[in-house]
GROMACS .gro file of C-alpha atoms in nm:
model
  345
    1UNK     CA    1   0.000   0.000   0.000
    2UNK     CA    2   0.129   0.315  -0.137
    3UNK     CA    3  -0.142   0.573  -0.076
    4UNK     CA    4  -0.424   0.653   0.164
    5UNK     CA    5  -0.777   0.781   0.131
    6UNK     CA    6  -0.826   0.892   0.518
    7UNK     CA    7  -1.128   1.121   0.564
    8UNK     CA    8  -1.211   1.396   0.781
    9UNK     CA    9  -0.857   1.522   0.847
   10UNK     CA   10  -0.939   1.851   0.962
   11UNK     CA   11  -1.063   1.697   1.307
   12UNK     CA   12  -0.857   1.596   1.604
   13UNK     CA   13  -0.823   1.248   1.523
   14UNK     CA   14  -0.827   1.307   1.123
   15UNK     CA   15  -0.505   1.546   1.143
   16UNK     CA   16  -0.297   1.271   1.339
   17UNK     CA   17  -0.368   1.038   1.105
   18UNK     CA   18  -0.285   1.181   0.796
   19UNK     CA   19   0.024   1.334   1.006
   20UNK     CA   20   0.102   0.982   1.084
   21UNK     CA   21   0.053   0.846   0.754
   22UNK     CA   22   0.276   1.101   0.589
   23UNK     CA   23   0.539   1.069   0.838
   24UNK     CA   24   0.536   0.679   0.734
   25UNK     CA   25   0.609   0.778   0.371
   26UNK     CA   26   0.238   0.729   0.259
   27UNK     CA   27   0.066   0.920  -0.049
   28UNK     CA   28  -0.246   1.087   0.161
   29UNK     CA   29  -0.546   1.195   0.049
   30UNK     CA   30  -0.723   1.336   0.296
   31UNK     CA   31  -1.121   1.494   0.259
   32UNK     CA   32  -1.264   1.807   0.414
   33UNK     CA   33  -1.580   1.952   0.441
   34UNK     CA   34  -1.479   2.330   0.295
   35UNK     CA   35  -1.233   2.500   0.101
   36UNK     CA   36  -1.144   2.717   0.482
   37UNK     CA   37  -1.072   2.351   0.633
   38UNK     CA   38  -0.851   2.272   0.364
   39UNK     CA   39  -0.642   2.586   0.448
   40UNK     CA   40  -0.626   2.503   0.831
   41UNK     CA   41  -0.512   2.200   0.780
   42UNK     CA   42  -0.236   2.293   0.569
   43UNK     CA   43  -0.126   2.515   0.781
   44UNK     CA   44  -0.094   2.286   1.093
   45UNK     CA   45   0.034   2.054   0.939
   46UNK     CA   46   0.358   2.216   0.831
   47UNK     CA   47   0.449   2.324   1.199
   48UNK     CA   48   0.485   1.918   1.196
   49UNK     CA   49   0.628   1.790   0.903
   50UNK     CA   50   0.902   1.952   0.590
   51UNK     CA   51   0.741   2.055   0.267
   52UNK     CA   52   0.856   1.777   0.074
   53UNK     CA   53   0.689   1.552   0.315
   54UNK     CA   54   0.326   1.752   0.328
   55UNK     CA   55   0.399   1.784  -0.073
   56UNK     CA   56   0.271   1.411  -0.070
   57UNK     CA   57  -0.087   1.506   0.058
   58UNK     CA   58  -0.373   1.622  -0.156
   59UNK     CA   59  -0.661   1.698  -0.047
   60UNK     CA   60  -1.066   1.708  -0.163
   61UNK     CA   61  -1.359   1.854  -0.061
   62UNK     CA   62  -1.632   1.556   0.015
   63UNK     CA   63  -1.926   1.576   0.209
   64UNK     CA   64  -2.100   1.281   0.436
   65UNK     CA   65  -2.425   1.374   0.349
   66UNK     CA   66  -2.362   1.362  -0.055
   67UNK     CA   67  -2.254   1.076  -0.278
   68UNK     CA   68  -2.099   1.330  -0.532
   69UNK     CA   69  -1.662   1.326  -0.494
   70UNK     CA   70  -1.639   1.020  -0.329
   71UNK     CA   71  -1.540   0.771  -0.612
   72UNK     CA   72  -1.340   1.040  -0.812
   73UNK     CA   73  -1.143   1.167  -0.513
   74UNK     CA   74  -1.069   0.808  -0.367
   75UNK     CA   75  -0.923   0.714  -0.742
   76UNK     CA   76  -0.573   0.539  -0.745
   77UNK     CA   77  -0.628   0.501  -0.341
   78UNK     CA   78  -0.472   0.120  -0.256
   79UNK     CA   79  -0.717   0.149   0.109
   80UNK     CA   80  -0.908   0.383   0.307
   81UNK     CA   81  -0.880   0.515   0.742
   82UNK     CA   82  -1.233   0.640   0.722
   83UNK     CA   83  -1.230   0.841   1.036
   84UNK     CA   84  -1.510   1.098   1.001
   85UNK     CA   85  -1.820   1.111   1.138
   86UNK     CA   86  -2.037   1.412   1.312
   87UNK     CA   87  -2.048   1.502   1.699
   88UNK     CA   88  -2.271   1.748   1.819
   89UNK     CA   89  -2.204   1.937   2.151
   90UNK     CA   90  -2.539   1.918   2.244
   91UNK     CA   91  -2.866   1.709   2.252
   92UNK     CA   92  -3.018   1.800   1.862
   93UNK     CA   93  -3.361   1.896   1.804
   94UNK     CA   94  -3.375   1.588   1.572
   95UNK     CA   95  -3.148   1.269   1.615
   96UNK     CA   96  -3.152   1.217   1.222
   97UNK     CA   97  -2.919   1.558   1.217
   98UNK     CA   98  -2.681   1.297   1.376
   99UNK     CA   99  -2.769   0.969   1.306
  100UNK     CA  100  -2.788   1.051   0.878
  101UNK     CA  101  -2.378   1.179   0.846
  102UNK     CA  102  -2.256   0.892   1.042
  103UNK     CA  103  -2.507   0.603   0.852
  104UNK     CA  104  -2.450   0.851   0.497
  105UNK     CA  105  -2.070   0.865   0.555
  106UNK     CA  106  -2.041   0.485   0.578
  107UNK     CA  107  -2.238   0.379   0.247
  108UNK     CA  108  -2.059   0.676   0.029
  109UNK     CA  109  -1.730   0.590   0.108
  110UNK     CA  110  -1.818   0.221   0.101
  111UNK     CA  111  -2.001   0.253  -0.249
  112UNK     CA  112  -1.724   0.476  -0.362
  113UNK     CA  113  -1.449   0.200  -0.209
  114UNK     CA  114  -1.682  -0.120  -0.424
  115UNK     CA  115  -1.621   0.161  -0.698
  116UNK     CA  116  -1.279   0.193  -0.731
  117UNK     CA  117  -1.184  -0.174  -0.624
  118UNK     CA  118  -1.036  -0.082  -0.296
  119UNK     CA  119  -1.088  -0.385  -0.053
  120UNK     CA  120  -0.918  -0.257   0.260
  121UNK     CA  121  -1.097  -0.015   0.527
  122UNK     CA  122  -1.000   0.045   0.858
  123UNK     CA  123  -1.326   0.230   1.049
  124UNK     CA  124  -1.324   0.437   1.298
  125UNK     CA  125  -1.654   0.355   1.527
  126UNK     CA  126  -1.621   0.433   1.875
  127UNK     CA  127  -1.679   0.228   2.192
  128UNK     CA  128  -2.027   0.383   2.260
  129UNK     CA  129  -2.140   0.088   2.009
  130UNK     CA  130  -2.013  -0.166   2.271
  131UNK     CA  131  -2.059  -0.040   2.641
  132UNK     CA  132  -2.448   0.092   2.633
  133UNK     CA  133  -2.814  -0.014   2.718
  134UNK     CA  134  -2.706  -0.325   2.885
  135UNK     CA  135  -2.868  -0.404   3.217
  136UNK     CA  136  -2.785  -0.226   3.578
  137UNK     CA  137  -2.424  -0.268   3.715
  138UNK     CA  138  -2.248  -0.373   3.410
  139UNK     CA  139  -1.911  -0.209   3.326
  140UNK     CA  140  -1.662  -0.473   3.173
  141UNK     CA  141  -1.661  -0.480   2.820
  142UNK     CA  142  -1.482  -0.594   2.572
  143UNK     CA  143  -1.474  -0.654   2.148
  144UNK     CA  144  -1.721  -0.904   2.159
  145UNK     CA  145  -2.014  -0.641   2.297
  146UNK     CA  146  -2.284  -0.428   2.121
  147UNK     CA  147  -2.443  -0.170   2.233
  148UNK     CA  148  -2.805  -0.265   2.263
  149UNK     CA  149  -2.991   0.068   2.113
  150UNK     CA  150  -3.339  -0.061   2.314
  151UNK     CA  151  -3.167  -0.048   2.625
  152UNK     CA  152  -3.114   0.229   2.898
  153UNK     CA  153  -2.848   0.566   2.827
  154UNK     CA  154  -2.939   0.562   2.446
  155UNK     CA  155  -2.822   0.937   2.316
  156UNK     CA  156  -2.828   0.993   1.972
  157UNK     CA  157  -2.459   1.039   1.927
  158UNK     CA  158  -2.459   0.672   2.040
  159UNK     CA  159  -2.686   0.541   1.840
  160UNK     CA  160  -2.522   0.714   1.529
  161UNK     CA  161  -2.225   0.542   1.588
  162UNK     CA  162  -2.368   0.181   1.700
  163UNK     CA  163  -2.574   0.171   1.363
  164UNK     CA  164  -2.318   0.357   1.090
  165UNK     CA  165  -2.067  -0.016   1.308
  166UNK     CA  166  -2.353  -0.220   1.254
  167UNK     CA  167  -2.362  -0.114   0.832
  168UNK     CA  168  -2.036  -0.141   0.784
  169UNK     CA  169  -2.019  -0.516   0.894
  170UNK     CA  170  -2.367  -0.571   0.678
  171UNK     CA  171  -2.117  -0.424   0.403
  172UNK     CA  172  -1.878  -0.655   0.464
  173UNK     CA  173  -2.154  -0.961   0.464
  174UNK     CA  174  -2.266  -0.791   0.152
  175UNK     CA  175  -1.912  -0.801  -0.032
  176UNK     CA  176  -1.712  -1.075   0.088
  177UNK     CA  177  -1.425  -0.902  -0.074
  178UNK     CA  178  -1.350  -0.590   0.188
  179UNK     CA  179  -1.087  -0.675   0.448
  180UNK     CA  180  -1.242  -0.398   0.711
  181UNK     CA  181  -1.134  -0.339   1.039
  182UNK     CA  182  -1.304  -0.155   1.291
  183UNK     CA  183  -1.154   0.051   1.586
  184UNK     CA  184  -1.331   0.144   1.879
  185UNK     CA  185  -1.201   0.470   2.046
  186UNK     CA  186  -1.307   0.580   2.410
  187UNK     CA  187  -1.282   0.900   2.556
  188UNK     CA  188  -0.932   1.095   2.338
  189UNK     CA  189  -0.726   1.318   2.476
  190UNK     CA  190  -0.344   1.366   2.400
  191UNK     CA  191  -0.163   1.584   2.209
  192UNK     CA  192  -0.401   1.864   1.989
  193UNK     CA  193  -0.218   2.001   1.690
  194UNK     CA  194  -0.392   2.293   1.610
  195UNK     CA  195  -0.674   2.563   1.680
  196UNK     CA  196  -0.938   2.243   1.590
  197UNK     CA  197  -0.907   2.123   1.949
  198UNK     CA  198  -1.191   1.768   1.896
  199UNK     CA  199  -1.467   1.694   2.165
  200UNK     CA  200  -1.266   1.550   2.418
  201UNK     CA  201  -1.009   1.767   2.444
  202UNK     CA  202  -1.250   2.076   2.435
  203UNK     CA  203  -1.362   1.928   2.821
  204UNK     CA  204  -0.977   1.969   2.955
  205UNK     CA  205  -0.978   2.302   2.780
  206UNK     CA  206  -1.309   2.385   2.961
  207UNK     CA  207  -1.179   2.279   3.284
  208UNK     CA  208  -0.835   2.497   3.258
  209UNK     CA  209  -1.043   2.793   3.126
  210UNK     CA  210  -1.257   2.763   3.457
  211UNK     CA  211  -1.551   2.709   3.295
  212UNK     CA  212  -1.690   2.454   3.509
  213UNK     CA  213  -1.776   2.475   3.883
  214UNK     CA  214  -1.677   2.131   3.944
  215UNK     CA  215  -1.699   1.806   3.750
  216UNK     CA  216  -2.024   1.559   3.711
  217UNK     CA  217  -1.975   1.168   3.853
  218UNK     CA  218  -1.933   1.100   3.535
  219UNK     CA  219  -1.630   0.892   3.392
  220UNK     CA  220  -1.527   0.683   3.022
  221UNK     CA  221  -1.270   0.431   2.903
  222UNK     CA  222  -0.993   0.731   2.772
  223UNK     CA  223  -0.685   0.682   2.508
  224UNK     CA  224  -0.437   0.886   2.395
  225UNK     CA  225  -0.479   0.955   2.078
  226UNK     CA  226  -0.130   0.876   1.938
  227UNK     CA  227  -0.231   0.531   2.062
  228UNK     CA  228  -0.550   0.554   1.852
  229UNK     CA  229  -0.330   0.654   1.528
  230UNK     CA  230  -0.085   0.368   1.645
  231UNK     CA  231  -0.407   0.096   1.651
  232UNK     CA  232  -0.531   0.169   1.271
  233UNK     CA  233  -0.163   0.178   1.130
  234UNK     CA  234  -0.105  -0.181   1.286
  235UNK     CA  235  -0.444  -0.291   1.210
  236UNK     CA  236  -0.403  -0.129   0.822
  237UNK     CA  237  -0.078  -0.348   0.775
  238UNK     CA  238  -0.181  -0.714   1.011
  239UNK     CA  239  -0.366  -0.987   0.825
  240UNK     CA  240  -0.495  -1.089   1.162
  241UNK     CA  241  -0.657  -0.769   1.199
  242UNK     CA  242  -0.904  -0.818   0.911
  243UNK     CA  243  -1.283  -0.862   1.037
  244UNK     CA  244  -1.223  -0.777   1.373
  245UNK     CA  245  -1.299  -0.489   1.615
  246UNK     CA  246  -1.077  -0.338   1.841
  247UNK     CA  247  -1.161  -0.126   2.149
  248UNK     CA  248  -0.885   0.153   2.157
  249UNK     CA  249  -0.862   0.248   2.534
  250UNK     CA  250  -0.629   0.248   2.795
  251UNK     CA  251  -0.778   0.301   3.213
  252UNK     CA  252  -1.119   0.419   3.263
  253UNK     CA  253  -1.086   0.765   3.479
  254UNK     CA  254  -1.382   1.000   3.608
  255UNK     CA  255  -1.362   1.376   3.548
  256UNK     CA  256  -1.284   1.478   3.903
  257UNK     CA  257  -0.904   1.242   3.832
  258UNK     CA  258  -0.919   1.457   3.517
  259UNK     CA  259  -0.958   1.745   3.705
  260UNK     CA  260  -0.682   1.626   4.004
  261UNK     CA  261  -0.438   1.527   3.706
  262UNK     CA  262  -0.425   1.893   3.576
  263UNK     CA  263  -0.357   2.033   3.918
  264UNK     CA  264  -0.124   1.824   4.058
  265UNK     CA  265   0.103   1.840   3.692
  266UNK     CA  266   0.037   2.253   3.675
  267UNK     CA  267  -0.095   2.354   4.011
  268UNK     CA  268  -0.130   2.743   3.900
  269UNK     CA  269  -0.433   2.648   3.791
  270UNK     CA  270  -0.589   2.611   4.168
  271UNK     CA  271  -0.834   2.888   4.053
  272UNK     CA  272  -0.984   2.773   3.707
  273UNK     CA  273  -0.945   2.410   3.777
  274UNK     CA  274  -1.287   2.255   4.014
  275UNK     CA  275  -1.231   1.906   4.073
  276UNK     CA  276  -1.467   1.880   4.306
  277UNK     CA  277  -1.796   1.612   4.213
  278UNK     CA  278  -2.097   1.864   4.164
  279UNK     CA  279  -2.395   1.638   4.298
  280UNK     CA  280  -2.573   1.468   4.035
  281UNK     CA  281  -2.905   1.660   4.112
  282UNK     CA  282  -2.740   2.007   4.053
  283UNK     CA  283  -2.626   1.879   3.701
  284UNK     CA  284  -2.969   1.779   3.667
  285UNK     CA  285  -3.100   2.156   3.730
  286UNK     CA  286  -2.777   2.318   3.500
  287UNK     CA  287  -2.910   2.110   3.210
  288UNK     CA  288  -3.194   2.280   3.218
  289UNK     CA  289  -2.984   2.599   3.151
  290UNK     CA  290  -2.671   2.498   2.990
  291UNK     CA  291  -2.796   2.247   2.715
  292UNK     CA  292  -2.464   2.114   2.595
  293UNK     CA  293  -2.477   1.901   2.979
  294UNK     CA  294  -2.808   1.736   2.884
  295UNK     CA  295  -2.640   1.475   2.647
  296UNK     CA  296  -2.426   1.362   3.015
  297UNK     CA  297  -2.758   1.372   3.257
  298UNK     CA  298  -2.852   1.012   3.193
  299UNK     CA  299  -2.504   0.910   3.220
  300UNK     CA  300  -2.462   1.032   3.563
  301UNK     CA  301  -2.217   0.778   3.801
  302UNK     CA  302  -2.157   0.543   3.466
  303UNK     CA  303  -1.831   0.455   3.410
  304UNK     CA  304  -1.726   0.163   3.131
  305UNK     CA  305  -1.402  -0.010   3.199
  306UNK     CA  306  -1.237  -0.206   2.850
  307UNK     CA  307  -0.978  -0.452   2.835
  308UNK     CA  308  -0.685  -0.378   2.609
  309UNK     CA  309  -0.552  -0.717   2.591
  310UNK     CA  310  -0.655  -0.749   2.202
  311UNK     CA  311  -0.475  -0.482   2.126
  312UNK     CA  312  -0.188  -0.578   2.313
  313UNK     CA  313  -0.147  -0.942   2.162
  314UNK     CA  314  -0.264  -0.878   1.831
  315UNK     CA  315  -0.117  -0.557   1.735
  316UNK     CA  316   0.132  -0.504   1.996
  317UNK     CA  317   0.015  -0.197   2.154
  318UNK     CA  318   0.076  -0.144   2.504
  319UNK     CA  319  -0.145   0.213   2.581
  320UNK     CA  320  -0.025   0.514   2.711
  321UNK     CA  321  -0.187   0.598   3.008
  322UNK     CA  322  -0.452   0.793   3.092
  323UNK     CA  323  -0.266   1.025   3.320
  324UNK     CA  324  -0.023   1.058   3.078
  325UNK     CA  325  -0.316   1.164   2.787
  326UNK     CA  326  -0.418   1.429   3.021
  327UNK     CA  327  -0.112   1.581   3.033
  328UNK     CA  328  -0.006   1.537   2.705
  329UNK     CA  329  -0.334   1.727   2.589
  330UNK     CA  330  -0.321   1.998   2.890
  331UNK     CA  331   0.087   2.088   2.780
  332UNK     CA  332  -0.027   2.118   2.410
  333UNK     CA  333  -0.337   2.371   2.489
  334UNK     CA  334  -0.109   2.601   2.661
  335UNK     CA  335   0.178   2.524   2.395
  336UNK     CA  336  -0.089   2.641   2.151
  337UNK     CA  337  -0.183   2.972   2.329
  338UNK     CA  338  -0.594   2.826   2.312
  339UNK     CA  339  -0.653   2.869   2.693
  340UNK     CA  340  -0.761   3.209   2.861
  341UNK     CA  341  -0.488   3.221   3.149
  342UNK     CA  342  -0.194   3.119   3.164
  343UNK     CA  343  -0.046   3.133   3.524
  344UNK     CA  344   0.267   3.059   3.647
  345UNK     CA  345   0.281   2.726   3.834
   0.00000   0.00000   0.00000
């Protein structure tokens, strides 16, 4: 494999990727949504790498929701990291406005993949389509769990991402010819490149912008997201890899070790940083206010715990820890000047 079709490179994830790709002496072509995404991603990406390397990526303007693009831009492309898909901040008005660019995003670059002749995908899907609406008190998972979308903590973000999993491997049944893979991200922090921060990260810049009064009981299975990057490049080139899932985690942590993490590693930021556990009854009553919390409310004292041993045997990844993530993606928000203070510690 000589070049790489890896959408949605403007995003957190996307922009390691194709980073990581190019690095590894990869053609990249990466997709954007706009012409102004093309340009930011440009530009962050040559604070990283020389100009002959970036001179290897090219870049097109797709869109999730529209079939036009997809098979002309994925042309001469020998397999595909399809890593975008939509998250919304807060709870839409209609769960289609979520659940139609993840399920749309699958079949186009599918359809456009059958198109061209390109047999190997590696998905990213997210562990939300493995750790929800199973009964009271479970919170070991592993690769061999779905999400069950008729069970209990069913957002729409989740259920966009448990049904665009569920198409792709009704693809795969479809067309016994794709090798896919699918990797399973929890909550991903590390290292942010540019001003594009991604949804996780945007929490720890929350927190160090003292935007919170304290943290919900609320916790997920995190990763660094180097280790993410590292995952799909081992599953892209491993036989063994093909037609399975892996969850991409490392430790499960709760926001108020989030919180404590920041602090103890850059304790100037006693002021802005709350890790104290606001009561779950209070984040019941700032929902009503703040609607970006609503999407956490029934999630309140959940906390999913994954075991990385596939990873670890199969692809050889041993995961950064969690502590470690939070640094890693606290240092590079104040590296990248996108925090309000900046106090001396």
């Amino acid at each position: 494999m000589q070049k790489l079709f890896i959408t949605g490179v403007s995003g957190f994830i996307g922009l390691h990727m194709a980073l990581e790709g190019l690095k590894k002496g990869y053609e990249v072509v990466g997709t954007v949504r706009s012409q102004e995404k093309k340009d930011e991603v440009i530009n962050t990406l040559e604070k990283y790498i020389s100009s002959e390397v970036l001179e290897k990526l090219s870049i097109q303007q797709c869109d999730l929701l529209k079939p036009e693009n997809w098979v002309e831009a994925m042309k001469g492309c020998d397999a595909i990291l399809h890593v975008a898909s939509p998250f919304l901040r807060e709870l839409p008005k209609d769960e289609m406005d979520i659940i139609n660019p993840a399920r749309l995003g699958v079949k186009h670059v599918f359809e456009a993949a059958l198109a061209n002749g390109i047999t190997r995908i590696v998905q990213t899907s997210s562990s939300v389509a493995m750790m929800y609406g199973h009964e009271a008190g479970c919170i070991n998972f592993d690769e061999t769990d779905w999400t069950n979308l008729n069970g209990p903590m069913i957002s729409p973000y989740i259920k966009s991402k448990t049904l665009a999993e569920m198409d792709v491997w009704q693809y795969v049944k479809d067309n016994p010819t794709l090798q896919v893979t699918c990797v399973n991200p929890g909550f991903v922090l590390g290292p942010v490149l540019g001003s594009d921060v991604g949804t996780s990260p945007y929490i720890v810049q929350k927190m160090m912008n003292g935007d919170y009064p304290g943290v919900p009981k609320l916790g997920f299975p995190t990763v660094d997201v180097r280790d993410v990057v590292a995952i799909h490049f081992a599953a892209l080139t491993s036989e063994k890899a093909i037609g399975q899932r892996y969850a991409a985690t490392s430790s499960s942590i709760w926001f108020k070790d989030i919180a404590a993490i920041i602090l103890k590693a850059y304790p100037g930021y006693k002021k802005y940083v709350k890790a104290r556990e606001l009561p779950n009854w209070f984040i019941k009553i700032y929902s009503i206010f703040e609607t970006s919390t609503r999407m956490i409310v029934p999630e309140l004292g959940f906390c999913a715990h994954f075991s990385t041993k596939k990873i670890e045997e199969d692809l050889g990844i041993h995961p950064i820890s969690a502590e470690d993530a939070v640094i890693a993606c606290a240092q590079s928000l104040i590296n990248l000047n996108l925090l309000k203070f900046y106090p001396k510690n």
